[in-house]
C-alpha positions as a Markdown table, in Angstrom:
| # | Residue | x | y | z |
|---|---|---|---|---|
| 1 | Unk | -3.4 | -10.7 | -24.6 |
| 2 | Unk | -2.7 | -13.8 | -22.4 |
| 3 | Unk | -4.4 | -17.1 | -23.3 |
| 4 | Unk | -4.2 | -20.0 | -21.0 |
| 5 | Unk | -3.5 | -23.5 | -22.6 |
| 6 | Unk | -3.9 | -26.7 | -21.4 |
| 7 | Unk | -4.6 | -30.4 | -21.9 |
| 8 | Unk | -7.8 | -32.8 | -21.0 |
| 9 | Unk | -8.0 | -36.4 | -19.8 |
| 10 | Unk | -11.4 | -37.3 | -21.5 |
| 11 | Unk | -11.3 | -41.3 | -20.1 |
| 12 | Unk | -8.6 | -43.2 | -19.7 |
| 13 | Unk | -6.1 | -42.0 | -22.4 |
| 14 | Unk | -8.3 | -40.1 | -24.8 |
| 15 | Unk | -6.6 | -36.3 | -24.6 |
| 16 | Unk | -8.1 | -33.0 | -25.5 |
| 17 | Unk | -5.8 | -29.8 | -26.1 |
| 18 | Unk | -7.4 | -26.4 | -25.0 |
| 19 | Unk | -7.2 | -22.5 | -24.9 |
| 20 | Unk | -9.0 | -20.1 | -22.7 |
| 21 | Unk | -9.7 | -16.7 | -23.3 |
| 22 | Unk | -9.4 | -14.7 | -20.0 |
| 23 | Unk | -10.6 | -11.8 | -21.2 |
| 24 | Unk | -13.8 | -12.7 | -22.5 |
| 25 | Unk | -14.0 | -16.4 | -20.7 |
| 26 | Unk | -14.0 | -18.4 | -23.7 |
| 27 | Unk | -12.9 | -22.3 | -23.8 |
| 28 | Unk | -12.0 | -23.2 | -27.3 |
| 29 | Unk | -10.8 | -27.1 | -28.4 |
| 30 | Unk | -8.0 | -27.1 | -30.5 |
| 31 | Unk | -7.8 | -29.8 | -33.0 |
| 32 | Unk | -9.7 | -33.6 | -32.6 |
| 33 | Unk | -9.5 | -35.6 | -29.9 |
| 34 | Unk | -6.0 | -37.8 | -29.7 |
| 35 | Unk | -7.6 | -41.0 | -29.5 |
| 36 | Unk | -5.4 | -43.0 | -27.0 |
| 37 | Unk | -2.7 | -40.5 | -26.6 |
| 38 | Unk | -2.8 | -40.3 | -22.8 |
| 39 | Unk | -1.1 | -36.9 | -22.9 |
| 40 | Unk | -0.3 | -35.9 | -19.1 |
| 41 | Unk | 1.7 | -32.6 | -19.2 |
| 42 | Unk | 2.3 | -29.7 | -21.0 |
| 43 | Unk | 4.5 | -26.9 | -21.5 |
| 44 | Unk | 5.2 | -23.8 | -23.5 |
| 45 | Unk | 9.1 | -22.6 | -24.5 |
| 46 | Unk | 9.2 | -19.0 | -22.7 |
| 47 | Unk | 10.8 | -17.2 | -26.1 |
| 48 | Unk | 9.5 | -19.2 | -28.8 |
| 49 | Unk | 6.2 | -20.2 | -27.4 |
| 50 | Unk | 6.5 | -23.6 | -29.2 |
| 51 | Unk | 3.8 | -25.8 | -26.8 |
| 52 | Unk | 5.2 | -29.1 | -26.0 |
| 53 | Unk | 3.8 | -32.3 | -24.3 |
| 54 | Unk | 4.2 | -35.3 | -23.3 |
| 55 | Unk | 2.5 | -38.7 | -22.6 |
| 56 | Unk | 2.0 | -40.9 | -19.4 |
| 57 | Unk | 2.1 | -44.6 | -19.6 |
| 58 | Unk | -1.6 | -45.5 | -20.7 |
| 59 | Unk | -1.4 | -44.7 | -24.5 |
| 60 | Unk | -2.5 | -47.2 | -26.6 |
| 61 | Unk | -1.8 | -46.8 | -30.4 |
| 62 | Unk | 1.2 | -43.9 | -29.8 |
| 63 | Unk | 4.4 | -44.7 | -27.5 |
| 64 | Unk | 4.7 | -43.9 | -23.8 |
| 65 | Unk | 7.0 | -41.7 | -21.8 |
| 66 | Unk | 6.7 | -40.0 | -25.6 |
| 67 | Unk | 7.5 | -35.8 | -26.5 |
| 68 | Unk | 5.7 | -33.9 | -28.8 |
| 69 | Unk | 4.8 | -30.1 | -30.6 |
| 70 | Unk | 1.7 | -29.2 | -30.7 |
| 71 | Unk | 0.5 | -26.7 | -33.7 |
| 72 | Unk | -1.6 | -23.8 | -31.2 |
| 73 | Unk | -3.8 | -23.1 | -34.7 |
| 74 | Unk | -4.8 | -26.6 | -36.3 |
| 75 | Unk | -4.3 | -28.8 | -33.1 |
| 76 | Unk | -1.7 | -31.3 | -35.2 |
| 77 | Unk | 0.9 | -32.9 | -33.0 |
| 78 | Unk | 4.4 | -33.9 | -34.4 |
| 79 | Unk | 6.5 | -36.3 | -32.7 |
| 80 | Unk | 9.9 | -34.7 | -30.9 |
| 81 | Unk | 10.9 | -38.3 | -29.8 |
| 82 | Unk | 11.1 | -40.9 | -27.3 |
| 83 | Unk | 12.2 | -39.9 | -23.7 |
| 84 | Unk | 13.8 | -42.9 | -22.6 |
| 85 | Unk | 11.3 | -43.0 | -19.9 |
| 86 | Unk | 7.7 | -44.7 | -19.3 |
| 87 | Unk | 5.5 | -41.8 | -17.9 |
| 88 | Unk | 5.9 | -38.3 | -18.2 |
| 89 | Unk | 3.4 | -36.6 | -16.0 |
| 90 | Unk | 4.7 | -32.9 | -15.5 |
| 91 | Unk | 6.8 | -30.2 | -18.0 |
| 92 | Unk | 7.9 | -26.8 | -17.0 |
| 93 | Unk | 10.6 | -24.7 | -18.9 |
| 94 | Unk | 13.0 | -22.4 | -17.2 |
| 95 | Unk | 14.1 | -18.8 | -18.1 |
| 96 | Unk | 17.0 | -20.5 | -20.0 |
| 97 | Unk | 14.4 | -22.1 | -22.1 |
| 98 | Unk | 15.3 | -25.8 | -20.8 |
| 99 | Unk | 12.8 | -28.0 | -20.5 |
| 100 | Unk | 12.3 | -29.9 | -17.3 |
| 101 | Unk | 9.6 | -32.7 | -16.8 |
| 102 | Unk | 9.1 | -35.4 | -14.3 |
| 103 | Unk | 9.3 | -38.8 | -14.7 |
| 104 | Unk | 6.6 | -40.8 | -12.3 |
| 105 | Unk | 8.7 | -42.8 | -10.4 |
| 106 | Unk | 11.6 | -42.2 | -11.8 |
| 107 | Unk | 12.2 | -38.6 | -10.6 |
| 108 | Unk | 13.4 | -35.1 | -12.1 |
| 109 | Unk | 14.7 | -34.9 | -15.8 |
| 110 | Unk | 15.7 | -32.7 | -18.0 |
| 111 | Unk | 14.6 | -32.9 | -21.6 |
| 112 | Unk | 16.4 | -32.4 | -25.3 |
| 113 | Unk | 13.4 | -30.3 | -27.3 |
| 114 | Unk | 15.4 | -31.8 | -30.2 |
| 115 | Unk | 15.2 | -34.9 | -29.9 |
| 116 | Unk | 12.9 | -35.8 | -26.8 |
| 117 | Unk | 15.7 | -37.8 | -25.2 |
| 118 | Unk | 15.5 | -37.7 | -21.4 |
| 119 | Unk | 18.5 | -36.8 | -18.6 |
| 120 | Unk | 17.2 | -38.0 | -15.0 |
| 121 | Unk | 18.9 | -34.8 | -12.8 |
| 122 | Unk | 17.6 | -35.9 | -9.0 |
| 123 | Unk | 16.1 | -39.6 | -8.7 |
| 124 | Unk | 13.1 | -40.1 | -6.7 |
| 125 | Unk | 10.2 | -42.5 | -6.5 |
| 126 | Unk | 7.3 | -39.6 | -5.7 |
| 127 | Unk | 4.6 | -40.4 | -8.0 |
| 128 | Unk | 4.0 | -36.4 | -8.7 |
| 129 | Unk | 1.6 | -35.4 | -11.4 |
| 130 | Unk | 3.0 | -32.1 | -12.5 |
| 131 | Unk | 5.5 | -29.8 | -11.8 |
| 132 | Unk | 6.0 | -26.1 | -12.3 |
| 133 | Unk | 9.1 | -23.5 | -11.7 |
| 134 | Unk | 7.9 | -20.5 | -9.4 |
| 135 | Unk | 7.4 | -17.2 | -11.1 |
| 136 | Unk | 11.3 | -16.6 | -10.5 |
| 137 | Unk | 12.8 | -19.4 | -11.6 |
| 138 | Unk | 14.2 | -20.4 | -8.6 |
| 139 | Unk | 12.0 | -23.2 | -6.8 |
| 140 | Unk | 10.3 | -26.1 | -8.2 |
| 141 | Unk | 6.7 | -26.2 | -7.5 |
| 142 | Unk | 5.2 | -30.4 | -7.8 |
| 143 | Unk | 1.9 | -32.1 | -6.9 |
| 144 | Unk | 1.2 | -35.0 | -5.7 |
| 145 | Unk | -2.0 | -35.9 | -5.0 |
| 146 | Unk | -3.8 | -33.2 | -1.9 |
| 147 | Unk | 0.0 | -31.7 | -1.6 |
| 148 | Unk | 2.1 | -29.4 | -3.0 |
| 149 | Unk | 5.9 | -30.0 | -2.6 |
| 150 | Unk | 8.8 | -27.5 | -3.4 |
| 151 | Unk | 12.2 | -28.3 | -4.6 |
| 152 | Unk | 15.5 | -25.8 | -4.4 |
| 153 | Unk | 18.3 | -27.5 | -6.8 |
| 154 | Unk | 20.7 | -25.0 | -5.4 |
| 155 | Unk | 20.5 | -27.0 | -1.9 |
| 156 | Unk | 18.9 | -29.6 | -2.5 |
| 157 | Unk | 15.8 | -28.9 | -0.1 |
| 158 | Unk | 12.5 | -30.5 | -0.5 |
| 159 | Unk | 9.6 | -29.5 | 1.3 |
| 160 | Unk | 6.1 | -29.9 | 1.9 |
| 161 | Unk | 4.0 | -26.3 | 1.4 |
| 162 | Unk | 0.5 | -27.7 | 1.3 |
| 163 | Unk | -1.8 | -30.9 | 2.0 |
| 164 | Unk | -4.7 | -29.3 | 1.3 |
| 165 | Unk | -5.1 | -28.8 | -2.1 |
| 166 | Unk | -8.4 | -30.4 | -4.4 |
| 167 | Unk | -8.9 | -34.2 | -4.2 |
| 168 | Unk | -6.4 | -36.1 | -7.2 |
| 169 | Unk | -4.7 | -32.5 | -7.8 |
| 170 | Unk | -3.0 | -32.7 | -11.4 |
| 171 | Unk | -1.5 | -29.7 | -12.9 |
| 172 | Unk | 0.3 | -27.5 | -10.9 |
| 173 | Unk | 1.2 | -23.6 | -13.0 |
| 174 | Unk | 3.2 | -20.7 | -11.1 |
| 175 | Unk | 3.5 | -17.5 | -13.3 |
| 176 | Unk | 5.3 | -14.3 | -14.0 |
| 177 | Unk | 4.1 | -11.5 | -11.0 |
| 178 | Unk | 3.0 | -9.3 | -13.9 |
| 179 | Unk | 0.2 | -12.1 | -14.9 |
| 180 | Unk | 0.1 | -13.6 | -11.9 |
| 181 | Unk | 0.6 | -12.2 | -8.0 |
| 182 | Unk | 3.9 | -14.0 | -6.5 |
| 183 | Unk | 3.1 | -16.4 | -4.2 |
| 184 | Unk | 0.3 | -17.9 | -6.5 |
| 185 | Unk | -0.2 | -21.0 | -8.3 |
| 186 | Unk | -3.1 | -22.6 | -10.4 |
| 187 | Unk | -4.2 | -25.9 | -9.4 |
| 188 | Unk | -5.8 | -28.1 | -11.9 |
| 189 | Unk | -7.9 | -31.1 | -10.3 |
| 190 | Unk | -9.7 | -34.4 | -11.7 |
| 191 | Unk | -13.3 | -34.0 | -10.3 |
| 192 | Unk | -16.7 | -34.7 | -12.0 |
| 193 | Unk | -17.9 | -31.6 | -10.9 |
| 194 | Unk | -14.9 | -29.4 | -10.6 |
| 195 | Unk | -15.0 | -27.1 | -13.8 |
| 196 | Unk | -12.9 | -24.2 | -13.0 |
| 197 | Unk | -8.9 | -23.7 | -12.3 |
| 198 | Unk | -8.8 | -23.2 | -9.2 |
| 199 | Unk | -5.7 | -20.3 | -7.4 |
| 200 | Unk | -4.0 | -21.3 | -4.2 |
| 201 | Unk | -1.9 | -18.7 | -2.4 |
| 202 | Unk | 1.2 | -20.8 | -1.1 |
| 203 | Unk | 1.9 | -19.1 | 2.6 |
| 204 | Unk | -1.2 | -20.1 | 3.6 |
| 205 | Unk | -2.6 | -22.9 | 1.4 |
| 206 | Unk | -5.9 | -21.0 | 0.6 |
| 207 | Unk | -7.7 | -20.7 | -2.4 |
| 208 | Unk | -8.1 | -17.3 | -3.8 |
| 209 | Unk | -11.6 | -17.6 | -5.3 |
| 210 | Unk | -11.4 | -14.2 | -7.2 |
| 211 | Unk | -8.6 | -15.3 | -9.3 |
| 212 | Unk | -10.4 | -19.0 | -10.3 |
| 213 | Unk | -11.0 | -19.5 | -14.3 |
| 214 | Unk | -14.2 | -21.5 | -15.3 |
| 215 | Unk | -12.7 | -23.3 | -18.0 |
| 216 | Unk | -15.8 | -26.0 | -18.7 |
| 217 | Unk | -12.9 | -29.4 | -18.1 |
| 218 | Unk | -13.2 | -31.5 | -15.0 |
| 219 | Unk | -9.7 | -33.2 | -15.2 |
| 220 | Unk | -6.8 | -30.9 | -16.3 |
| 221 | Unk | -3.6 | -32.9 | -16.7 |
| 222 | Unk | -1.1 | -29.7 | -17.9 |
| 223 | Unk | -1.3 | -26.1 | -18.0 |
| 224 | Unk | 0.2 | -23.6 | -19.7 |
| 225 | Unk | 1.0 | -20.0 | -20.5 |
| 226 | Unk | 2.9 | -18.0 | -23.3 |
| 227 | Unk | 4.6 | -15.4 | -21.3 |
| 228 | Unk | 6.5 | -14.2 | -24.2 |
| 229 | Unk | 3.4 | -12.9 | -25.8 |
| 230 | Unk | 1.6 | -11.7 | -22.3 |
| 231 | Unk | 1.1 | -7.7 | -22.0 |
């Protein structure tokens, strides 16, 4: 069975870590409140489904631009280590298992899930909040704000897909075809009355109401998905 997980900006920098149940639509917290963590992304390694995350640049009491573990049963995070860089606002693994994350402002990094040290791969100064490979592995899905940009590192092409997406659009999640049809992504937004995850189909930047989860959260910051454990 698939479970979704994802992270919750409750104010400023107070972060809540999630699961939803698709098959019987059930939200579930995991763990207290991280009081000033300001965690903004999250992903989940695609063989050992260790969930990682990482925090923007509006903690106060933990570091910024920091990488963690989180434990999926008791909620617990444990630090990985400092990135080297202020804000990390998006994570997405490959099929190689690296981890990839942006740094707002900075631009595309790779990360060591060692040792949380940062590599910046393709500078830019795009302030996107969350990034997410395509359900092949070969494009780089990122939001910024009403728009969805994509990114091929074997060119070097970046392009603009959509500019229609939810109002202060925040998490961005592509997945395999056999979870999720190609061509799809979940869009997480931060709206006050916004309670569901809403599916976009990328040709023609529509949402696909049919596939949308109710999830109870109004501003999603990360999303994620053990595909390793998906049937």
């Amino acid at each position: 069975m698939c479970q979704v997980y994802g992270v919750q900006d409750k104010g400023l920098n107070d972060s809540i870590s999630f699961v939803y149940s698709p098959v019987d639509q059930t939200v579930k917290q995991i763990g207290e409140v991280c009081q000033g963590c300001d965690l903004e992304a999250m992903a989940i390694h695609p063989i050992t489904n260790e969930i990682y995350l990482g925090s923007g640049d509006n903690a106060v009491g933990h570091p910024n631009g920091h990488l963690y573990k989180l434990d999926a049963n008791t909620g617990a995070l444990r630090s990985v280590g400092i990135t080297g860089f202020e804000d990390i606002s998006g994570l997405t693994f490959d099929d190689d298992g690296v981890l990839w994350g942006w740094a707002k402002g900075k631009g595309l990094v790779t990360l060591d899930t060692e040792t949380g040290q940062g590599n910046l791969e393709l500078p830019s100064s795009r302030g996107l909040a969350d990034l997410s490979w395509d359900s092949n592995y070969q494009i780089l899905y990122g939001v910024e704000g009403k728009k969805l940009w994509s990114y091929d590192p074997t060119n070097g092409d970046t392009n603009e897909l959509c500019g229609n997406l939810p109002s202060k659009t925040e998490a961005v999640k592509a997945l395999p075809a056999n979870v999720l049809l190609a061509g799809l992504v979940w869009i997480g937004s931060h709206n006050d009355k916004q309670t569901e995850l809403q599916v976009y189909e990328i040709a023609t930047c529509q949402p696909q109401k049919n596939f949308n989860l109710f999830v109870g959260y109004d501003d999603v910051e990360g999303l994620a998905m053990p595909t390793a454990a998906c049937q």
